[in-house]
mmCIF file of C-alpha atoms and ligand atoms in Angstrom:
data_model
loop_
_atom_site.group_PDB
_atom_site.id
_atom_site.type_symbol
_atom_site.label_atom_id
_atom_site.label_comp_id
_atom_site.label_asym_id
_atom_site.label_seq_id
_atom_site.Cartn_x
_atom_site.Cartn_y
_atom_site.Cartn_z
ATOM 1 C CA MET B 1061 -226.868 78.551 0.827
ATOM 2 C CA SER B 1062 -223.295 78.228 -0.226
ATOM 3 C CA ASN B 1063 -220.564 80.363 1.456
ATOM 4 C CA GLN B 1064 -219.933 81.808 -2.447
ATOM 5 C CA ALA B 1065 -223.459 82.930 -2.753
ATOM 6 C CA THR B 1066 -223.207 85.252 0.032
ATOM 7 C CA LYS B 1067 -220.201 87.123 -1.082
ATOM 8 C CA ILE B 1068 -220.918 90.676 -2.423
ATOM 9 C CA LEU B 1069 -219.405 90.195 -5.733
ATOM 10 C CA ALA B 1070 -220.497 86.573 -6.329
ATOM 11 C CA GLY B 1071 -221.390 86.085 -9.840
ATOM 12 C CA LYS B 1072 -219.234 89.288 -10.951
ATOM 13 C CA VAL B 1073 -216.071 88.990 -13.409
ATOM 14 C CA ALA B 1074 -213.282 91.515 -12.598
ATOM 15 C CA LEU B 1075 -210.443 92.026 -15.123
ATOM 16 C CA VAL B 1076 -207.244 93.694 -13.702
ATOM 17 C CA THR B 1077 -204.574 94.741 -15.910
ATOM 18 C CA GLY B 1078 -201.197 94.364 -14.428
ATOM 19 C CA SER B 1079 -202.122 91.831 -11.683
ATOM 20 C CA SER B 1080 -198.934 89.622 -11.726
ATOM 21 C CA ARG B 1081 -197.584 91.783 -9.177
ATOM 22 C CA GLY B 1082 -197.900 94.714 -6.706
ATOM 23 C CA ILE B 1083 -201.016 96.826 -6.440
ATOM 24 C CA GLY B 1084 -202.668 95.049 -9.304
ATOM 25 C CA ALA B 1085 -202.246 91.579 -7.691
ATOM 26 C CA ALA B 1086 -203.814 92.655 -4.260
ATOM 27 C CA ILE B 1087 -206.714 94.169 -6.093
ATOM 28 C CA ALA B 1088 -207.418 90.921 -7.877
ATOM 29 C CA LEU B 1089 -206.988 88.805 -4.917
ATOM 30 C CA ARG B 1090 -209.048 91.304 -2.779
ATOM 31 C CA LEU B 1091 -212.306 91.192 -5.406
ATOM 32 C CA ALA B 1092 -211.760 87.375 -5.613
ATOM 33 C CA GLN B 1093 -211.974 87.328 -1.567
ATOM 34 C CA ASP B 1094 -215.339 89.063 -2.129
ATOM 35 C CA GLY B 1095 -216.274 86.279 -4.877
ATOM 36 C CA ALA B 1096 -215.557 87.920 -8.201
ATOM 37 C CA ASP B 1097 -213.981 85.712 -10.701
ATOM 38 C CA VAL B 1098 -210.625 87.185 -12.103
ATOM 39 C CA VAL B 1099 -208.736 87.919 -14.938
ATOM 40 C CA ILE B 1100 -205.272 88.027 -14.523
ATOM 41 C CA ASN B 1101 -203.254 89.991 -16.695
ATOM 42 C CA TYR B 1102 -199.539 90.344 -17.161
ATOM 43 C CA VAL B 1103 -196.797 91.477 -20.117
ATOM 44 C CA SER B 1104 -193.721 89.687 -18.759
ATOM 45 C CA SER B 1105 -194.046 87.945 -15.371
ATOM 46 C CA THR B 1106 -195.818 84.498 -16.473
ATOM 47 C CA SER B 1107 -195.116 82.528 -13.394
ATOM 48 C CA ALA B 1108 -196.003 85.392 -10.836
ATOM 49 C CA ALA B 1109 -199.369 85.494 -13.027
ATOM 50 C CA GLU B 1110 -199.922 81.922 -12.254
ATOM 51 C CA GLU B 1111 -199.035 82.048 -8.646
ATOM 52 C CA VAL B 1112 -201.652 85.011 -8.357
ATOM 53 C CA ALA B 1113 -204.510 82.812 -10.172
ATOM 54 C CA LYS B 1114 -203.798 79.741 -8.079
ATOM 55 C CA LYS B 1115 -204.217 82.084 -5.179
ATOM 56 C CA ALA B 1116 -207.240 83.456 -6.429
ATOM 57 C CA ARG B 1117 -208.742 79.818 -7.284
ATOM 58 C CA GLY B 1118 -207.812 78.762 -3.815
ATOM 59 C CA LEU B 1119 -210.322 81.561 -2.716
ATOM 60 C CA GLY B 1120 -213.268 79.422 -4.590
ATOM 61 C CA VAL B 1121 -213.357 81.617 -7.743
ATOM 62 C CA ARG B 1122 -212.335 80.876 -11.365
ATOM 63 C CA ALA B 1123 -209.364 82.863 -12.768
ATOM 64 C CA ALA B 1124 -208.195 83.344 -16.337
ATOM 65 C CA ILE B 1125 -204.670 84.366 -17.226
ATOM 66 C CA ILE B 1126 -204.247 86.566 -19.967
ATOM 67 C CA LYS B 1127 -200.911 88.018 -21.149
ATOM 68 C CA ALA B 1128 -201.435 91.422 -23.031
ATOM 69 C CA ASP B 1129 -199.368 94.410 -23.515
ATOM 70 C CA VAL B 1130 -201.045 97.432 -22.607
ATOM 71 C CA SER B 1131 -199.357 99.836 -24.999
ATOM 72 C CA LYS B 1132 -200.794 97.774 -27.832
ATOM 73 C CA ALA B 1133 -204.000 98.354 -29.176
ATOM 74 C CA ASP B 1134 -204.330 94.970 -30.741
ATOM 75 C CA GLU B 1135 -203.401 92.962 -27.581
ATOM 76 C CA ILE B 1136 -205.809 95.217 -25.303
ATOM 77 C CA ALA B 1137 -208.672 93.969 -27.937
ATOM 78 C CA ALA B 1138 -207.593 90.402 -27.702
ATOM 79 C CA LEU B 1139 -207.582 90.873 -23.646
ATOM 80 C CA PHE B 1140 -211.092 91.726 -23.449
ATOM 81 C CA ALA B 1141 -212.364 89.282 -26.148
ATOM 82 C CA LYS B 1142 -210.619 86.546 -24.346
ATOM 83 C CA ALA B 1143 -211.715 87.331 -20.679
ATOM 84 C CA LYS B 1144 -215.430 87.460 -21.985
ATOM 85 C CA GLU B 1145 -214.801 84.176 -23.966
ATOM 86 C CA GLU B 1146 -213.318 82.372 -21.029
ATOM 87 C CA LEU B 1147 -215.519 83.914 -18.053
ATOM 88 C CA GLY B 1148 -218.581 85.007 -19.968
ATOM 89 C CA ARG B 1149 -218.992 88.489 -18.646
ATOM 90 C CA ILE B 1150 -217.138 91.560 -17.558
ATOM 91 C CA ASP B 1151 -218.441 93.658 -14.615
ATOM 92 C CA ILE B 1152 -215.409 95.423 -13.143
ATOM 93 C CA VAL B 1153 -212.281 96.722 -14.872
ATOM 94 C CA MET B 1154 -209.210 97.968 -12.810
ATOM 95 C CA SER B 1155 -206.728 99.458 -15.236
ATOM 96 C CA ASN B 1156 -203.763 99.194 -12.974
ATOM 97 C CA SER B 1157 -200.722 98.698 -15.447
ATOM 98 C CA GLY B 1158 -198.185 101.310 -15.280
ATOM 99 C CA ILE B 1159 -194.518 102.351 -15.518
ATOM 100 C CA GLU B 1160 -192.591 104.767 -13.571
ATOM 101 C CA HIS B 1161 -190.022 107.662 -14.750
ATOM 102 C CA PHE B 1162 -187.490 109.691 -13.370
ATOM 103 C CA GLY B 1163 -184.814 111.443 -15.191
ATOM 104 C CA ASP B 1164 -182.905 114.535 -15.926
ATOM 105 C CA LEU B 1165 -184.957 116.856 -18.296
ATOM 106 C CA GLU B 1166 -182.409 117.305 -20.956
ATOM 107 C CA ASP B 1167 -181.883 113.283 -21.067
ATOM 108 C CA VAL B 1168 -185.719 112.569 -21.559
ATOM 109 C CA SER B 1169 -186.050 111.271 -25.206
ATOM 110 C CA GLN B 1170 -189.043 111.356 -27.287
ATOM 111 C CA GLU B 1171 -188.839 107.597 -27.205
ATOM 112 C CA THR B 1172 -188.811 107.274 -23.515
ATOM 113 C CA PHE B 1173 -191.855 110.056 -23.134
ATOM 114 C CA ASP B 1174 -193.784 108.161 -25.903
ATOM 115 C CA ARG B 1175 -193.106 104.772 -23.889
ATOM 116 C CA VAL B 1176 -194.396 106.130 -20.490
ATOM 117 C CA TYR B 1177 -197.574 107.862 -22.156
ATOM 118 C CA ALA B 1178 -198.077 104.651 -24.436
ATOM 119 C CA VAL B 1179 -198.532 102.550 -21.107
ATOM 120 C CA ASN B 1180 -199.818 105.198 -18.569
ATOM 121 C CA VAL B 1181 -202.209 107.186 -20.959
ATOM 122 C CA ARG B 1182 -202.803 105.726 -24.042
ATOM 123 C CA GLY B 1183 -202.960 102.096 -22.811
ATOM 124 C CA GLN B 1184 -205.705 103.306 -20.068
ATOM 125 C CA PHE B 1185 -207.875 105.048 -22.810
ATOM 126 C CA LEU B 1186 -207.906 101.945 -24.962
ATOM 127 C CA VAL B 1187 -208.634 99.820 -21.948
ATOM 128 C CA ALA B 1188 -211.391 102.165 -21.123
ATOM 129 C CA GLN B 1189 -212.648 101.955 -24.765
ATOM 130 C CA GLN B 1190 -212.750 98.106 -24.482
ATOM 131 C CA THR B 1191 -214.192 98.368 -21.271
ATOM 132 C CA HIS B 1192 -217.297 100.349 -22.780
ATOM 133 C CA LYS B 1193 -217.808 97.823 -25.441
ATOM 134 C CA TYR B 1194 -217.821 94.519 -23.022
ATOM 135 C CA ILE B 1195 -218.792 95.987 -19.572
ATOM 136 C CA GLU B 1196 -222.174 94.903 -17.703
ATOM 137 C CA GLU B 1197 -224.715 97.566 -17.011
ATOM 138 C CA GLY B 1198 -223.995 98.910 -13.286
ATOM 139 C CA GLY B 1199 -220.532 98.067 -13.528
ATOM 140 C CA ARG B 1200 -217.169 99.501 -12.473
ATOM 141 C CA LEU B 1201 -214.315 101.177 -14.451
ATOM 142 C CA PHE B 1202 -211.078 102.188 -12.105
ATOM 143 C CA LEU B 1203 -207.965 103.875 -13.683
ATOM 144 C CA ILE B 1204 -204.969 104.236 -12.248
ATOM 145 C CA GLY B 1205 -203.410 107.634 -11.367
ATOM 146 C CA SER B 1206 -200.996 108.648 -8.559
ATOM 147 C CA VAL B 1207 -200.636 111.568 -5.963
ATOM 148 C CA SER B 1208 -197.769 112.422 -7.955
ATOM 149 C CA ALA B 1209 -200.180 114.090 -10.506
ATOM 150 C CA ASN B 1210 -200.451 116.804 -7.858
ATOM 151 C CA TRP B 1211 -196.763 117.088 -6.451
ATOM 152 C CA GLY B 1212 -193.912 118.990 -8.064
ATOM 153 C CA LEU B 1213 -190.774 117.033 -8.048
ATOM 154 C CA LYS B 1214 -187.547 117.411 -10.031
ATOM 155 C CA GLY B 1215 -187.119 114.983 -12.890
ATOM 156 C CA HIS B 1216 -190.673 113.671 -12.701
ATOM 157 C CA ALA B 1217 -192.572 115.767 -15.519
ATOM 158 C CA VAL B 1218 -193.175 112.862 -17.548
ATOM 159 C CA TYR B 1219 -194.856 110.310 -15.290
ATOM 160 C CA ALA B 1220 -196.463 112.813 -13.042
ATOM 161 C CA SER B 1221 -198.198 114.447 -16.035
ATOM 162 C CA SER B 1222 -199.048 110.808 -17.541
ATOM 163 C CA LYS B 1223 -200.808 110.466 -13.986
ATOM 164 C CA ALA B 1224 -202.441 113.940 -14.316
ATOM 165 C CA ALA B 1225 -203.932 113.231 -17.449
ATOM 166 C CA ILE B 1226 -205.835 110.228 -16.324
ATOM 167 C CA GLN B 1227 -207.742 112.550 -13.750
ATOM 168 C CA GLY B 1228 -209.088 114.692 -16.820
ATOM 169 C CA MET B 1229 -210.021 111.425 -18.753
ATOM 170 C CA ALA B 1230 -212.036 110.019 -16.029
ATOM 171 C CA LYS B 1231 -213.974 113.139 -15.696
ATOM 172 C CA CYS B 1232 -214.941 112.795 -19.240
ATOM 173 C CA LEU B 1233 -215.364 108.903 -19.394
ATOM 174 C CA ALA B 1234 -217.748 109.328 -16.446
ATOM 175 C CA TRP B 1235 -220.143 110.854 -18.867
ATOM 176 C CA ASP B 1236 -219.363 108.376 -21.696
ATOM 177 C CA PHE B 1237 -220.200 105.428 -19.354
ATOM 178 C CA ALA B 1238 -223.071 106.840 -17.856
ATOM 179 C CA ASP B 1239 -225.256 105.125 -20.702
ATOM 180 C CA LYS B 1240 -224.497 101.680 -18.834
ATOM 181 C CA LYS B 1241 -224.781 103.274 -15.460
ATOM 182 C CA VAL B 1242 -220.954 102.340 -14.986
ATOM 183 C CA THR B 1243 -219.000 104.678 -12.683
ATOM 184 C CA VAL B 1244 -215.537 105.529 -13.413
ATOM 185 C CA ASN B 1245 -212.843 106.732 -11.046
ATOM 186 C CA VAL B 1246 -209.245 107.232 -10.496
ATOM 187 C CA ILE B 1247 -207.652 105.199 -7.717
ATOM 188 C CA ALA B 1248 -204.451 107.498 -6.929
ATOM 189 C CA PRO B 1249 -202.275 105.840 -4.546
ATOM 190 C CA GLY B 1250 -199.275 107.554 -2.485
ATOM 191 C CA GLY B 1251 -195.970 105.476 -1.808
ATOM 192 C CA VAL B 1252 -196.672 101.794 -1.659
ATOM 193 C CA GLN B 1253 -194.433 99.201 -1.011
ATOM 194 C CA THR B 1254 -194.120 97.158 -4.503
ATOM 195 C CA ASP B 1255 -191.116 96.462 -7.019
ATOM 196 C CA MET B 1256 -191.893 99.905 -8.316
ATOM 197 C CA ALA B 1257 -191.552 101.625 -5.002
ATOM 198 C CA ALA B 1258 -188.480 99.527 -3.925
ATOM 199 C CA GLU B 1259 -186.878 101.009 -7.133
ATOM 200 C CA ASN B 1260 -188.373 104.527 -7.174
ATOM 201 C CA ALA B 1261 -189.073 105.683 -3.501
ATOM 202 C CA LYS B 1262 -185.477 107.138 -3.109
ATOM 203 C CA HIS B 1263 -186.381 109.644 -5.701
ATOM 204 C CA TYR B 1264 -189.108 111.312 -3.447
ATOM 205 C CA VAL B 1265 -186.719 111.686 -0.618
ATOM 206 C CA PRO B 1266 -184.202 114.607 -0.263
ATOM 207 C CA GLY B 1267 -180.981 113.246 0.971
ATOM 208 C CA SER B 1268 -181.703 109.624 0.027
ATOM 209 C CA ASP B 1269 -178.447 109.046 -1.353
ATOM 210 C CA LYS B 1270 -176.979 108.614 2.126
ATOM 211 C CA MET B 1271 -179.855 106.474 3.550
ATOM 212 C CA THR B 1272 -180.269 102.604 3.393
ATOM 213 C CA PRO B 1273 -183.401 101.159 1.718
ATOM 214 C CA ASP B 1274 -185.188 100.651 5.067
ATOM 215 C CA GLU B 1275 -184.465 104.188 6.037
ATOM 216 C CA ILE B 1276 -186.101 105.463 2.880
ATOM 217 C CA VAL B 1277 -189.078 103.243 3.356
ATOM 218 C CA ALA B 1278 -189.348 104.864 7.005
ATOM 219 C CA LYS B 1279 -188.990 108.303 5.895
ATOM 220 C CA VAL B 1280 -191.827 108.204 3.117
ATOM 221 C CA GLY B 1281 -193.904 106.319 6.103
ATOM 222 C CA ALA B 1282 -193.219 109.216 8.366
ATOM 223 C CA GLY B 1283 -195.081 111.511 6.021
ATOM 224 C CA SER B 1284 -198.193 109.720 6.916
ATOM 225 C CA PRO B 1285 -200.251 110.172 10.072
ATOM 226 C CA PHE B 1286 -200.224 106.494 10.340
ATOM 227 C CA ASN B 1287 -196.306 106.631 10.286
ATOM 228 C CA ARG B 1288 -196.149 103.706 7.667
ATOM 229 C CA MET B 1289 -195.794 103.504 3.712
ATOM 230 C CA GLY B 1290 -198.726 101.985 2.222
ATOM 231 C CA LEU B 1291 -199.245 98.249 1.282
ATOM 232 C CA PRO B 1292 -200.954 97.033 -1.720
ATOM 233 C CA SER B 1293 -203.828 95.542 0.579
ATOM 234 C CA ASP B 1294 -204.578 99.365 1.329
ATOM 235 C CA ILE B 1295 -205.166 100.249 -2.160
ATOM 236 C CA ALA B 1296 -207.210 96.850 -2.734
ATOM 237 C CA GLY B 1297 -209.487 97.515 0.249
ATOM 238 C CA THR B 1298 -210.385 101.018 -1.637
ATOM 239 C CA VAL B 1299 -211.248 99.455 -4.851
ATOM 240 C CA ALA B 1300 -213.416 96.443 -2.967
ATOM 241 C CA LEU B 1301 -215.189 99.523 -1.271
ATOM 242 C CA LEU B 1302 -216.108 101.470 -4.442
ATOM 243 C CA SER B 1303 -216.905 97.887 -6.261
ATOM 244 C CA SER B 1304 -219.800 97.493 -3.668
ATOM 245 C CA PRO B 1305 -223.228 98.186 -4.819
ATOM 246 C CA GLU B 1306 -223.421 101.136 -2.440
ATOM 247 C CA ALA B 1307 -220.781 103.212 -4.419
ATOM 248 C CA GLY B 1308 -222.823 103.646 -7.503
ATOM 249 C CA TRP B 1309 -223.154 107.373 -6.870
ATOM 250 C CA ILE B 1310 -219.449 107.763 -7.078
ATOM 251 C CA THR B 1311 -218.272 108.697 -10.455
ATOM 252 C CA GLY B 1312 -215.800 110.839 -12.018
ATOM 253 C CA GLN B 1313 -213.539 111.220 -8.870
ATOM 254 C CA THR B 1314 -209.918 110.822 -8.219
ATOM 255 C CA ILE B 1315 -209.596 109.091 -4.923
ATOM 256 C CA ASN B 1316 -206.225 109.597 -3.050
ATOM 257 C CA CYS B 1317 -205.333 106.562 -1.378
ATOM 258 C CA ASN B 1318 -202.106 107.798 0.390
ATOM 259 C CA GLY B 1319 -202.544 107.502 4.122
ATOM 260 C CA GLY B 1320 -202.990 111.267 4.462
ATOM 261 C CA VAL B 1321 -199.454 112.124 3.243
ATOM 262 C CA PHE B 1322 -199.649 115.596 1.911
ATOM 263 C CA MET B 1323 -196.216 116.092 0.893
ATOM 264 C CA LEU B 1324 -192.821 114.693 1.939
HETATM 265 P P1 LIG H 1415 -195.074 97.042 -10.240
HETATM 266 O O1 LIG H 1415 -194.956 96.581 -9.055
HETATM 267 O O2 LIG H 1415 -194.057 97.618 -10.961
HETATM 268 O O3 LIG H 1415 -196.117 96.048 -11.135
HETATM 269 C C1 LIG H 1415 -196.590 96.624 -12.365
HETATM 270 C C2 LIG H 1415 -197.636 95.711 -12.986
HETATM 271 O O4 LIG H 1415 -198.089 96.177 -13.993
HETATM 272 C C3 LIG H 1415 -197.033 94.430 -13.114
HETATM 273 O O5 LIG H 1415 -197.903 93.463 -12.916
HETATM 274 C C4 LIG H 1415 -196.633 94.287 -14.439
HETATM 275 O O6 LIG H 1415 -196.613 93.071 -15.385
HETATM 276 C C5 LIG H 1415 -197.608 95.204 -15.156
HETATM 277 N N1 LIG H 1415 -197.295 95.991 -16.471
HETATM 278 C C6 LIG H 1415 -196.177 96.849 -16.638
HETATM 279 N N2 LIG H 1415 -196.132 97.073 -18.073
HETATM 280 C C7 LIG H 1415 -197.338 96.630 -18.634
HETATM 281 C C8 LIG H 1415 -197.622 96.394 -20.051
HETATM 282 N N3 LIG H 1415 -197.021 97.561 -20.888
HETATM 283 N N4 LIG H 1415 -198.828 95.966 -20.338
HETATM 284 C C9 LIG H 1415 -199.634 95.169 -19.241
HETATM 285 N N5 LIG H 1415 -198.966 95.042 -17.970
HETATM 286 C C10 LIG H 1415 -197.975 95.959 -17.418
HETATM 287 O O7 LIG H 1415 -196.200 98.524 -10.042
HETATM 288 P P2 LIG H 1415 -196.897 98.673 -8.733
HETATM 289 O O8 LIG H 1415 -196.366 99.543 -7.887
HETATM 290 O O9 LIG H 1415 -197.729 97.565 -8.167
HETATM 291 O O10 LIG H 1415 -197.937 100.163 -9.602
HETATM 292 C C11 LIG H 1415 -199.208 99.626 -10.206
HETATM 293 C C12 LIG H 1415 -199.874 101.074 -10.686
HETATM 294 O O11 LIG H 1415 -199.826 102.101 -9.346
HETATM 295 C C13 LIG H 1415 -198.877 101.576 -11.285
HETATM 296 O O12 LIG H 1415 -199.716 102.252 -12.522
HETATM 297 C C14 LIG H 1415 -198.441 102.716 -10.766
HETATM 298 O O13 LIG H 1415 -197.738 103.967 -11.532
HETATM 299 C C15 LIG H 1415 -199.332 103.249 -9.707
HETATM 300 N N6 LIG H 1415 -199.050 103.791 -8.614
HETATM 301 C C16 LIG H 1415 -197.875 103.074 -7.887
HETATM 302 C C17 LIG H 1415 -197.285 103.722 -6.746
HETATM 303 C C18 LIG H 1415 -196.408 102.763 -5.661
HETATM 304 O O14 LIG H 1415 -195.956 103.588 -4.838
HETATM 305 N N7 LIG H 1415 -196.322 101.682 -6.008
HETATM 306 C C19 LIG H 1415 -197.982 104.953 -6.299
HETATM 307 C C20 LIG H 1415 -198.543 105.713 -7.025
HETATM 308 C C21 LIG H 1415 -199.286 104.973 -8.275
HETATM 309 P P3 LIG H 1415 -195.363 92.334 -15.399
HETATM 310 O O15 LIG H 1415 -195.290 91.529 -13.959
HETATM 311 O O16 LIG H 1415 -195.735 90.990 -16.363
HETATM 312 O O17 LIG H 1415 -194.240 92.953 -15.901
#
């Protein structure tokens, strides 16, 4: 028996939106490590997406790279059609793409609000619609949330509410996907060291204007019993766990992956 055949996700195909960088890249590679062929999606980082695909192939799986902007319905439909055409099936979908927003209340334009919601909310709904069309029976759909959904921070209403919306969405989708015996859950990370966090962690830390980037990372980490910020691999491990056959009775849930951080 080949090594590949012994892996838990061998023969499965996982599509991860926003897998050129950060959490999405780690999830795609973790699922590839478990034997899944992977679809790497990106919107602008072509060479980063190619690098992730190269690493996945190095793990012995097939990898397709498909550019698609999840704020556009036609591009999402094309993403799924191409994924099915190139890799033959879709078993696991991780809707991970997202954009962060902080801003003074009176400065938030309708355009900004719509842009955040187009990616973080409508985009995830449209990904779910296409997932329902293509996914194999017994598959997995994960939506991306955030612990921010349940915190209250100044200047964060647009992003936090976009992530809170996903929790209600998943509870309903759990019913919609039951006909295919597919589970639907929200992965809600806390602070995870990625490009997004490098830009935004300061907004979560009172007094951060007098701190260095390393001090901000340490301060966020100090909110966890493990005394460190999350890493993309922490979130990827959770998705791998919930992608296993044993997780088939967990649906409609929001899984907080935040290393125990309650509040900064
Ligand atoms: P990141 O480092 O900024 O990476 C974002 C990824 O999403 C990139 O691959 C990017 O593609 C892709 N993306 C952005 N807009 C897109 C669009 N319109 N269509 C398709 N793909 C798009 O972010 P991250 O920190 O890994 O975060 C990933 C997800 O976790 C986000 O939904 C975020 O809200 C959520 N989250 C993150 C944290 C954290 O602390 N990092 C905490 C809670 C929740 P390109 O490379 O092509 O731009």
